[in-house]
Amino acid sequence: MASKYDFAAIERKWQQRWREADLFRTPTEGQRPKFYHLDMFPYPSGELHMGHMRNYIIGDVVARHQVMSGCDVLHPMGWDAFGLPAENAAIERAIHPQDWTLACIGRMREQFVSLGISYDWDREVNTCLPEYYKWDQWFFIQLYKRGLAYKKESPVNWCPSCQTVLANEQVVGNACERCGTEVTKRNLEQWFFRITAYADRLLQDLDLLTGWPERVLVMQRNWIGRSEGVTIFFEVEGSGEAIETFTTRVDTLFGATFLALAPEHPMTAALVAGTPQEQEVLAFIERCARESEIERTSEQAPKEGIFLGRYAINPVNQERIPIWTGNYVLMAYGTGAIMCVPAHDERDFAFARQHGIPVRVVIQPPDCQLDGETMAEAYTEPGVQVNSGQFDGLPSDKGAEAIHRFLEEQGKGRRSVSYRLRDWCISRQRYWGTPIPMIYCDQCGIVPVPEDQLPVLLPPVVDFRPRGVSPLGTAEDFVKCSCPQCGGPAKRDTDTMDTFVESSWYFLRFASPHTEEAPFDRDEVAHWLPVDQYVGGIEHATMHLLYARFFVKALQDMGMLDFTEPFQSLFTQGMIYKDGAKMSKSKGNVVSPDEICSKFGADTGRLFILFAGPPEQDTEWSDEGVAGCFRFLNRAYRLVADNLEACCSDWRETLATAEPDRVVSSLRQRVHETIRRVTDDIRKRMHFNTAVAAMMELMNGMTDFAQHMREHPAPTQHAAFSEAAETAILLLSPFCPHLADELWEMTGHEGFTCNQPWPEFSPAMMAKEEITVVVQVDGRVRDRLILPASADTREIRTRALTSPRVLPFLGGKRPKRVVIVGKRLVNIVS
Ligand code: ANZ
Ligand code: ZN
C-alpha cells in the first residue's frame, strides 16, 4: 500500500472498478423507495466548465447520498444536442454539426467519468438522434390534432446576424441573446404552441411547487403576468362599430381623454381609409412594425402617435373622445386598444403632454389637490373619485366596483383577464434541429406526416449556412414529397423546431430511454416521475422550466401521464467567479475541470466546489481553497494509513460492552454529532459547505484522539477510533467517492462505500448539553447557534463563519477579525 495519497492511481483504479461492477446501473426491481435525481443536461459544447462542474457535483452528492440512504436512484445524463451553438461552432470550423456534436459528446462524457459522477450511462439520451427527435415530431402532431399547435403569420423577433427567429425569451434588452445584434421585426408564417391555453394552470399550480426557490416562482409568476381588469366597449361615432379596450383601472374611466389603438390594430387603417391622413398613418404603421415591443414600450422611448380624425363615445357620460394610434400600444396584449387617462398613467401622461391632449384628474390623493394643467407627473396611486359624476366621493377601489357594475348593466363592459404570456413560437429557419413533420398540399392544405412515417429524417444538407430561409429548402429531395391524403405533389415544411421542444420532455425519456414504440413507457414513467430533485442554472427559470411544465400538463390532458408537475423540488446553483468576474475565455480567467483533475484529482476538485460556499450563492474561485482541500484529503489519507491497526478493529462488539472513559466518550459524541450535521446539511438544506466543515472538524478531533491513543493504547481506544474512521469514510463517500472507496478497502472492508447504508446517529450518543452562541457581525446580532457543549473554539468559529444567516453580511470576503468570548459570543469584524 502506498504511503502517500496517490490520487491519480486511486481515481483510475476506482473508476475502472465501478465500471466493471456496473455500479451506477439504475435498479429496476423497485423494492426500495424510488428517487429520481436530475441535473439539467448540457449543450454539448465540447468542454465542461466550472458552472457545469458545480451543477453536476452537487447532483452527484445528492444522488449518492440517496443511494446510501436506501433509495433506488435514477440519476441519468444526456445531451441537449440540437441548436444554434452547435450549428455556429460547426460553421466556424467548416464541419458538419453532427460530427462536431458527436465529438463533443464523446469528450464531455469522458470528463464526467473522470469526475467520478455516478451516471447510469446505459440511459444516455441524445436529442439529435432520430430515435429521440422522432418523438418531438410525434408530440408536435398530437398537439396539432388538439389545436395546441397552429400556424399563423406573425411579426417575429428576427436576428439579422443569426438570420433566425428568436423567441421573446431569447431577446435580452432588444438584442439577440447569442450574438448581441439588435433584434428587428419580421412577418413570417410560424408554428406556435398554444401555451397560453395553460396560462391559468401554469400560474395556479405554482402553489404546488413547495420545493422551488421563491425567486423562480416569482419569475414564473411575472412571466405569465396575469392581470384582472375590465374590457370596455367604446362606440365609434358615426359607425356601428365599437372599440374594445382592456383596463385594470376602470375607476379612472371619467378621466379618459383619448383612446389609442395599436398601429397593427385592424381598425387603425380602417378608420382612416380614404381620408387625407391615410398615407401618413400607413407609413406610421409600417415604421412601428419594424420596431420591437421592447423599444416601443420602453419608458424613454418617445411616445409617438397620430390622431385618426375620429371620435368614440365614453359609455359612462357620452363624452366624445378622440381616437389616436400610439406606438406604445401593443397589439399582442389585452385587446390591442386602450382608454388613455393621462392624469393617472405615466405613459398616457407623457403622450398627452407631447401631443397637447387635456389631462383630467379623477382620483384625488388624500393629502393634496391635483391640477391637470400643472401636474408634472401622473398620479398612479389610489384615492377618492372626483369629476366622476354619480361616483364622486367614493374611494377608488369602491369606485372601480361601482363603475364596473354600471358598465355591465349597460352592456358596455365585462370583467376580463389578460396575460403577458404569449404563445410559444417554435419555428426556426435553421438546419440543426428537428424537422417539423408537416406537409403542404395545394389540394388538401396542411397535412401532418402520418405517424407510421416518422421520423422525418433531417437530410444531410451540405450548405447549412444561415441565409434567412431554411437551409432545408435547398434539399430538393427533402422538400418534394407526395401528399399523404391525395397522393398529389406536395412540399414539406422546411423549418426546424426550437431546441426547447427537446428539453421539454427529456426527463420522461430517461425513465425508459430504449423504448421504441412510444416516447416513453407509461409504467416506467409512472414509477420514476415526477423528478424528486432537479438541479440547474437560474437562467432556465422561465423558458425551459415553463415549457416543460406546459408539456407535462398537455400530456396529462392527452391521458399519457397522471401527474401535473414534472419537478417536485428545484435547486438553482450559484455561479463561480474568478478575480471578481464570471469565468470566460475572453477574460482569460477560466479554470478547467481537467486542469484541477490532473493537478489535484477529481476528489479535491469536488471537495473544493462543495466547500467553496453555500451552493445557491455565487462563489469566488480560490487557488488557496483548492490547495486547502487537497491538504485535507492528504491528511485524511495519512490519518487512516498511520492508524491502520486501529481502523481495522471490529468496534461494534467492543464498544457495546466497554466502559468508556471520558476521551472515548467525547470522540463518540463528536462522531454522532457529525453524522447528524452532515445528514441534515445534505438532506434538509443542501448546504454542502457546512457539511464539509463538519467533516473537517471530525478529522481534527480524530487527529488529537490518535495522539492520545498512541500514548494509551487499549482495545476501547482502537474501537472508538475505528468507529470514527468508518463513519468518516462513509460520510465522505458522496463528496469524494474515490478516496472513500480506497480508504474503505484499506481498512479491511469489501465492496463499495456507496452500497453501504448511510451512517445513522444515535441520539443517546450525542451530547446532552447544548449551548447557545450569539454571533455578531460589526456589532449587530445576526445569528444564534445551538451547539453541543463539547464544541471547541475552532468549531464555534467555523460554525459562525459558515452560518447562512451570517454569510450575507460578510460579502464573500474574509472577515478582518473574529473574537470568541467564552463560549457565548462570536464577534466578527467584517
Ligand atoms: C386605463 C388606465 C388608467 C390604465 C390608469 C392604467 C392606469 P397591466 O397591469 O400590465 O395588465 N394596456 C392595456 N393593454 C395595453 C396594450 N395592448 N398596450 C399597452 N398598454 C396596454 O396593465 C394594464 C394597463 O396597461 C391597462 O390599464 C392599460 O392602461 C394598459 F390610470 O387602462 B390602463
Ligand atoms: Zn393533398
Tab-separated table of C-alpha atoms in Angstrom, residues 455-807:
chain	number	residue	atom	x	y	z
A	455	PRO	CA	-39.267	10.205	-38.152
A	456	VAL	CA	-38.907	12.770	-40.890
A	457	LEU	CA	-35.143	12.481	-41.105
A	458	LEU	CA	-33.012	15.576	-41.096
A	459	PRO	CA	-31.366	15.469	-44.535
A	460	PRO	CA	-27.590	15.680	-44.555
A	461	VAL	CA	-27.633	19.030	-46.381
A	462	VAL	CA	-24.216	20.282	-47.238
A	463	ASP	CA	-24.649	24.023	-47.123
A	464	PHE	CA	-26.354	24.925	-43.920
A	465	ARG	CA	-25.086	28.469	-43.512
A	466	PRO	CA	-27.900	30.777	-42.494
A	467	ARG	CA	-29.358	32.984	-45.169
A	468	GLY	CA	-32.792	33.804	-43.867
A	469	VAL	CA	-34.596	30.921	-45.437
A	470	SER	CA	-34.372	27.487	-44.011
A	471	PRO	CA	-31.382	25.516	-45.312
A	472	LEU	CA	-33.691	22.518	-45.611
A	473	GLY	CA	-35.329	24.356	-48.505
A	474	THR	CA	-32.208	23.704	-50.575
A	475	ALA	CA	-32.560	19.931	-50.263
A	476	GLU	CA	-34.898	19.208	-53.126
A	477	ASP	CA	-35.304	15.522	-52.314
A	478	PHE	CA	-36.371	16.525	-48.894
A	479	VAL	CA	-38.849	19.228	-49.851
A	480	LYS	CA	-40.637	17.354	-52.629
A	481	CYS	CA	-42.986	14.704	-51.419
A	482	SER	CA	-46.418	13.368	-52.127
A	483	CYS	CA	-49.466	14.355	-50.147
A	484	PRO	CA	-50.403	11.676	-47.622
A	485	GLN	CA	-54.065	12.429	-48.252
A	486	CYS	CA	-54.491	12.747	-52.030
A	487	GLY	CA	-51.165	11.424	-53.260
A	488	GLY	CA	-50.588	14.564	-55.330
A	489	PRO	CA	-47.347	16.542	-55.368
A	490	ALA	CA	-46.701	18.366	-52.106
A	491	LYS	CA	-43.971	20.084	-50.124
A	492	ARG	CA	-42.534	19.575	-46.688
A	493	ASP	CA	-42.167	22.248	-44.047
A	494	THR	CA	-38.530	23.320	-44.177
A	495	ASP	CA	-38.235	24.814	-40.709
A	496	THR	CA	-36.882	23.056	-37.673
A	497	MET	CA	-38.096	23.192	-34.101
A	498	ASP	CA	-36.821	25.348	-31.287
A	499	THR	CA	-34.466	23.169	-29.204
A	500	PHE	CA	-36.567	23.905	-26.167
A	501	VAL	CA	-39.001	21.386	-27.585
A	502	GLU	CA	-36.475	18.604	-26.978
A	503	SER	CA	-35.747	19.682	-23.429
A	504	SER	CA	-39.459	19.906	-22.634
A	505	TRP	CA	-39.757	16.154	-22.241
A	506	TYR	CA	-36.278	14.588	-21.964
A	507	PHE	CA	-36.852	13.865	-18.283
A	508	LEU	CA	-39.647	11.492	-19.351
A	509	ARG	CA	-37.425	9.699	-21.833
A	510	PHE	CA	-34.877	8.822	-19.120
A	511	ALA	CA	-37.428	6.540	-17.486
A	512	SER	CA	-37.287	4.198	-20.497
A	513	PRO	CA	-34.684	5.507	-22.962
A	514	HIS	CA	-34.719	2.411	-25.152
A	515	THR	CA	-38.441	2.207	-25.740
A	516	GLU	CA	-39.010	2.162	-29.490
A	517	GLU	CA	-42.746	2.086	-29.927
A	518	ALA	CA	-43.559	5.155	-27.824
A	519	PRO	CA	-41.846	8.272	-26.485
A	520	PHE	CA	-41.802	6.594	-23.102
A	521	ASP	CA	-43.037	3.549	-21.319
A	522	ARG	CA	-46.007	4.531	-19.199
A	523	ASP	CA	-45.311	2.141	-16.357
A	524	GLU	CA	-41.714	3.270	-16.101
A	525	VAL	CA	-42.766	6.900	-16.140
A	526	ALA	CA	-45.436	6.189	-13.541
A	527	HIS	CA	-42.751	4.581	-11.398
A	528	TRP	CA	-39.998	7.200	-11.663
A	529	LEU	CA	-41.730	10.503	-12.231
A	530	PRO	CA	-42.092	13.210	-11.063
A	531	VAL	CA	-38.450	14.133	-10.666
A	532	ASP	CA	-37.711	14.296	-6.952
A	533	GLN	CA	-34.859	16.739	-7.202
A	534	TYR	CA	-33.894	18.892	-10.164
A	535	VAL	CA	-30.668	20.890	-10.145
A	536	GLY	CA	-29.601	23.505	-12.661
A	537	GLY	CA	-28.986	27.124	-13.505
A	538	ILE	CA	-31.258	30.044	-12.702
A	539	GLU	CA	-31.077	31.078	-16.378
A	540	HIS	CA	-33.703	28.423	-17.030
A	541	ALA	CA	-36.213	29.943	-14.603
A	542	THR	CA	-38.643	30.963	-17.314
A	543	MET	CA	-38.172	29.293	-20.672
A	544	HIS	CA	-37.226	25.692	-20.056
A	545	LEU	CA	-38.998	25.357	-16.739
A	546	LEU	CA	-42.197	26.848	-18.113
A	547	TYR	CA	-42.167	24.843	-21.350
A	548	ALA	CA	-41.534	21.577	-19.514
A	549	ARG	CA	-44.432	22.296	-17.177
A	550	PHE	CA	-46.640	23.076	-20.175
A	551	PHE	CA	-45.688	19.814	-21.899
A	552	VAL	CA	-46.487	17.768	-18.833
A	553	LYS	CA	-49.881	19.388	-18.461
A	554	ALA	CA	-50.681	18.890	-22.145
A	555	LEU	CA	-49.604	15.231	-21.960
A	556	GLN	CA	-51.666	14.815	-18.832
A	557	ASP	CA	-54.697	16.075	-20.742
A	558	MET	CA	-53.929	13.576	-23.501
A	559	GLY	CA	-54.120	10.860	-20.873
A	560	MET	CA	-50.456	9.943	-21.184
A	561	LEU	CA	-49.387	10.978	-17.688
A	562	ASP	CA	-51.049	11.045	-14.335
A	563	PHE	CA	-49.201	13.876	-12.664
A	564	THR	CA	-49.340	17.647	-13.168
A	565	GLU	CA	-45.910	18.921	-12.314
A	566	PRO	CA	-42.648	17.432	-13.550
A	567	PHE	CA	-40.241	18.712	-10.906
A	568	GLN	CA	-41.060	18.364	-7.239
A	569	SER	CA	-38.029	20.201	-5.950
A	570	LEU	CA	-35.763	22.572	-7.764
A	571	PHE	CA	-32.368	23.799	-6.746
A	572	THR	CA	-30.554	26.522	-8.641
A	573	GLN	CA	-26.841	26.733	-8.022
A	574	GLY	CA	-24.890	29.983	-7.957
A	575	MET	CA	-22.082	30.839	-10.317
A	576	ILE	CA	-18.380	30.548	-9.789
A	577	TYR	CA	-16.394	33.708	-10.330
A	578	LYS	CA	-12.693	34.217	-10.626
A	579	ASP	CA	-10.998	37.511	-9.800
A	580	GLY	CA	-14.452	39.022	-9.337
A	581	ALA	CA	-15.658	38.176	-12.854
A	582	LYS	CA	-17.579	35.372	-14.462
A	583	MET	CA	-15.162	32.825	-15.881
A	584	SER	CA	-14.870	33.325	-19.604
A	585	LYS	CA	-12.380	32.581	-22.322
A	586	SER	CA	-12.182	36.218	-23.386
A	587	LYS	CA	-11.192	37.308	-19.890
A	588	GLY	CA	-8.645	34.505	-19.700
A	589	ASN	CA	-9.746	33.544	-16.192
A	590	VAL	CA	-11.070	30.103	-16.973
A	591	VAL	CA	-10.110	27.193	-14.751
A	592	SER	CA	-10.966	23.932	-16.433
A	593	PRO	CA	-12.133	20.874	-14.545
A	594	ASP	CA	-9.493	18.871	-16.433
A	595	GLU	CA	-6.731	21.032	-15.074
A	596	ILE	CA	-7.882	20.526	-11.485
A	597	CYS	CA	-8.317	16.797	-12.020
A	598	SER	CA	-4.819	16.363	-13.344
A	599	LYS	CA	-3.118	18.565	-10.729
A	600	PHE	CA	-5.016	17.576	-7.601
A	601	GLY	CA	-7.510	14.909	-8.585
A	602	ALA	CA	-11.258	14.855	-9.051
A	603	ASP	CA	-11.905	14.385	-5.329
A	604	THR	CA	-10.091	17.622	-4.484
A	605	GLY	CA	-11.994	19.455	-7.210
A	606	ARG	CA	-15.278	18.075	-5.944
A	607	LEU	CA	-14.477	18.952	-2.364
A	608	PHE	CA	-13.464	22.497	-3.242
A	609	ILE	CA	-16.611	23.129	-5.270
A	610	LEU	CA	-18.723	21.881	-2.400
A	611	PHE	CA	-16.793	23.678	0.305
A	612	ALA	CA	-16.463	26.983	-1.522
A	613	GLY	CA	-19.711	28.453	-0.210
A	614	PRO	CA	-23.448	27.900	0.091
A	615	PRO	CA	-24.263	26.258	-3.237
A	616	GLU	CA	-27.150	28.551	-4.152
A	617	GLN	CA	-24.891	31.599	-3.886
A	618	ASP	CA	-22.250	32.883	-6.251
A	619	THR	CA	-18.765	31.982	-5.107
A	620	GLU	CA	-15.267	33.068	-5.848
A	621	TRP	CA	-12.730	30.579	-7.133
A	622	SER	CA	-9.692	30.365	-4.898
A	623	ASP	CA	-6.432	28.593	-5.631
A	624	GLU	CA	-5.648	28.525	-1.905
A	625	GLY	CA	-9.046	26.970	-1.287
A	626	VAL	CA	-8.195	24.191	-3.715
A	627	ALA	CA	-4.816	23.682	-2.104
A	628	GLY	CA	-6.505	23.563	1.313
A	629	CYS	CA	-8.906	20.857	0.166
A	630	PHE	CA	-6.006	18.899	-1.279
A	631	ARG	CA	-4.146	19.105	2.061
A	632	PHE	CA	-7.257	17.951	3.885
A	633	LEU	CA	-7.559	14.836	1.736
A	634	ASN	CA	-3.844	14.123	2.181
A	635	ARG	CA	-4.220	14.349	5.942
A	636	ALA	CA	-7.308	12.137	5.888
A	637	TYR	CA	-5.380	9.562	3.910
A	638	ARG	CA	-2.434	9.614	6.304
A	639	LEU	CA	-4.629	9.535	9.389
A	640	VAL	CA	-6.067	6.244	8.200
A	641	ALA	CA	-2.809	4.861	6.809
A	642	ASP	CA	-0.932	5.656	10.053
A	643	ASN	CA	-3.560	4.051	12.250
A	644	LEU	CA	-4.488	1.072	10.166
A	645	GLU	CA	-4.416	-1.401	13.001
A	646	ALA	CA	-6.951	0.587	14.993
A	647	CYS	CA	-9.036	1.258	11.917
A	648	CYS	CA	-9.338	-2.427	11.160
A	649	SER	CA	-10.502	-3.397	14.630
A	650	ASP	CA	-14.109	-4.513	14.920
A	651	TRP	CA	-15.608	-1.857	17.093
A	652	ARG	CA	-19.225	-2.773	17.398
A	653	GLU	CA	-18.877	-5.511	19.971
A	654	THR	CA	-16.092	-3.851	21.912
A	655	LEU	CA	-17.950	-0.603	22.290
A	656	ALA	CA	-21.221	-2.322	23.132
A	657	THR	CA	-19.728	-3.767	26.315
A	658	ALA	CA	-16.878	-1.423	27.167
A	659	GLU	CA	-16.935	1.097	29.975
A	660	PRO	CA	-15.747	4.116	28.004
A	661	ASP	CA	-13.514	6.781	29.506
A	662	ARG	CA	-14.072	10.491	29.028
A	663	VAL	CA	-11.858	10.803	25.945
A	664	VAL	CA	-13.560	7.916	24.201
A	665	SER	CA	-16.992	9.261	25.047
A	666	SER	CA	-16.153	12.650	23.743
A	667	LEU	CA	-14.893	11.249	20.422
A	668	ARG	CA	-18.000	9.157	20.055
A	669	GLN	CA	-20.168	12.140	20.791
A	670	ARG	CA	-18.393	14.065	18.129
A	671	VAL	CA	-18.848	11.247	15.631
A	672	HIS	CA	-22.585	11.178	16.167
A	673	GLU	CA	-22.901	14.918	16.092
A	674	THR	CA	-21.060	14.922	12.799
A	675	ILE	CA	-23.443	12.347	11.357
A	676	ARG	CA	-26.360	14.482	12.375
A	677	ARG	CA	-24.910	17.658	10.948
A	678	VAL	CA	-23.774	16.184	7.651
A	679	THR	CA	-27.080	14.378	7.181
A	680	ASP	CA	-29.150	17.474	7.885
A	681	ASP	CA	-26.935	19.657	5.764
A	682	ILE	CA	-27.365	17.369	2.763
A	683	ARG	CA	-30.981	16.408	3.220
A	684	LYS	CA	-32.647	19.481	4.582
A	685	ARG	CA	-30.600	22.357	3.319
A	686	MET	CA	-28.256	21.201	0.583
A	687	HIS	CA	-25.588	23.121	2.468
A	688	PHE	CA	-22.648	21.026	1.480
A	689	ASN	CA	-20.148	23.616	2.609
A	690	THR	CA	-21.132	23.283	6.241
A	691	ALA	CA	-21.235	19.503	5.855
A	692	VAL	CA	-17.623	19.584	4.685
A	693	ALA	CA	-16.724	21.864	7.589
A	694	ALA	CA	-18.255	19.327	9.977
A	695	MET	CA	-16.193	16.537	8.460
A	696	MET	CA	-13.056	18.613	8.759
A	697	GLU	CA	-13.787	19.192	12.441
A	698	LEU	CA	-14.300	15.498	12.968
A	699	MET	CA	-10.940	14.818	11.406
A	700	ASN	CA	-9.284	17.347	13.695
A	701	GLY	CA	-10.840	15.563	16.648
A	702	MET	CA	-9.646	12.220	15.328
A	703	THR	CA	-6.129	13.568	14.879
A	704	ASP	CA	-5.991	14.621	18.539
A	705	PHE	CA	-7.521	11.346	19.579
A	706	ALA	CA	-4.946	9.358	17.595
A	707	GLN	CA	-2.189	11.074	19.553
A	708	HIS	CA	-3.882	10.132	22.821
A	709	MET	CA	-4.449	6.584	21.555
A	710	ARG	CA	-0.761	6.104	20.811
A	711	GLU	CA	0.038	7.137	24.386
A	712	HIS	CA	-2.668	4.964	25.934
A	713	PRO	CA	-3.234	2.034	23.563
A	714	ALA	CA	-6.223	-0.064	24.567
A	715	PRO	CA	-8.909	-2.070	22.710
A	716	THR	CA	-11.585	0.511	23.607
A	717	GLN	CA	-9.452	3.290	22.208
A	718	HIS	CA	-8.901	1.371	18.987
A	719	ALA	CA	-12.538	0.550	18.736
A	720	ALA	CA	-13.592	4.167	19.181
A	721	PHE	CA	-11.118	5.272	16.561
A	722	SER	CA	-12.304	2.556	14.229
A	723	GLU	CA	-15.911	3.661	14.626
A	724	ALA	CA	-14.896	7.233	13.882
A	725	ALA	CA	-12.857	6.246	10.819
A	726	GLU	CA	-15.549	4.015	9.383
A	727	THR	CA	-18.150	6.712	9.864
A	728	ALA	CA	-15.954	9.419	8.425
A	729	ILE	CA	-15.231	7.343	5.327
A	730	LEU	CA	-18.916	6.739	4.706
A	731	LEU	CA	-19.798	10.387	5.247
A	732	LEU	CA	-17.035	11.344	2.845
A	733	SER	CA	-18.290	8.940	0.195
A	734	PRO	CA	-20.776	11.186	-1.670
A	735	PHE	CA	-18.277	14.034	-1.652
A	736	CYS	CA	-15.020	12.259	-2.505
A	737	PRO	CA	-16.067	8.821	-3.647
A	738	HIS	CA	-12.700	7.645	-4.999
A	739	LEU	CA	-10.792	8.298	-1.799
A	740	ALA	CA	-13.653	6.958	0.306
A	741	ASP	CA	-13.601	3.644	-1.551
A	742	GLU	CA	-9.810	3.450	-1.298
A	743	LEU	CA	-9.857	4.025	2.476
A	744	TRP	CA	-12.756	1.596	2.808
A	745	GLU	CA	-10.664	-1.099	1.195
A	746	MET	CA	-7.538	-0.183	3.179
A	747	THR	CA	-9.489	-0.608	6.422
A	748	GLY	CA	-10.409	-4.162	5.551
A	749	HIS	CA	-13.851	-3.697	4.048
A	750	GLU	CA	-15.181	-5.129	0.873
A	751	GLY	CA	-17.229	-3.608	-1.899
A	752	PHE	CA	-18.042	-0.001	-2.440
A	753	THR	CA	-18.968	2.691	0.038
A	754	CYS	CA	-21.981	3.734	-1.974
A	755	ASN	CA	-23.508	0.313	-1.373
A	756	GLN	CA	-23.230	0.795	2.375
A	757	PRO	CA	-26.068	2.162	4.427
A	758	TRP	CA	-25.718	5.831	5.340
A	759	PRO	CA	-24.468	6.108	8.956
A	760	GLU	CA	-27.162	6.719	11.494
A	761	PHE	CA	-26.627	8.766	14.557
A	762	SER	CA	-27.777	7.597	17.894
A	763	PRO	CA	-29.373	10.388	19.900
A	764	ALA	CA	-28.188	8.602	23.007
A	765	MET	CA	-24.634	9.139	21.868
A	766	MET	CA	-24.981	12.826	21.324
A	767	ALA	CA	-24.006	15.474	23.771
A	768	LYS	CA	-26.867	16.013	26.144
A	769	GLU	CA	-25.977	19.575	26.810
A	770	GLU	CA	-26.229	22.334	24.307
A	771	ILE	CA	-25.024	25.878	24.414
A	772	THR	CA	-26.262	28.961	22.634
A	773	VAL	CA	-23.652	31.116	20.983
A	774	VAL	CA	-24.578	34.587	19.775
A	775	VAL	CA	-22.927	35.715	16.550
A	776	GLN	CA	-22.449	39.398	15.890
A	777	VAL	CA	-21.223	40.994	12.691
A	778	ASP	CA	-19.944	44.527	13.186
A	779	GLY	CA	-21.780	44.775	16.478
A	780	ARG	CA	-25.159	43.532	15.271
A	781	VAL	CA	-26.608	40.167	16.236
A	782	ARG	CA	-27.027	38.035	13.122
A	783	ASP	CA	-27.452	34.503	14.412
A	784	ARG	CA	-27.781	32.322	17.491
A	785	LEU	CA	-26.069	28.980	17.108
A	786	ILE	CA	-27.181	25.951	19.090
A	787	LEU	CA	-24.060	23.852	19.565
A	788	PRO	CA	-23.092	20.854	21.638
A	789	ALA	CA	-21.448	21.832	24.905
A	790	SER	CA	-18.367	19.960	23.728
A	791	ALA	CA	-17.796	22.353	20.834
A	792	ASP	CA	-14.336	23.897	20.940
A	793	THR	CA	-13.367	27.351	19.723
A	794	ARG	CA	-12.346	26.026	16.333
A	795	GLU	CA	-15.768	24.545	15.822
A	796	ILE	CA	-17.569	27.615	17.120
A	797	ARG	CA	-15.537	29.743	14.742
A	798	THR	CA	-16.293	27.647	11.654
A	799	ARG	CA	-19.948	27.354	12.503
A	800	ALA	CA	-20.222	31.112	12.924
A	801	LEU	CA	-18.371	31.851	9.688
A	802	THR	CA	-20.417	29.397	7.653
A	803	SER	CA	-23.822	30.239	9.096
A	804	PRO	CA	-26.290	31.062	6.316
A	805	ARG	CA	-27.564	33.929	8.445
A	806	VAL	CA	-24.096	35.393	8.810
A	807	LEU	CA	-22.669	34.839	5.335
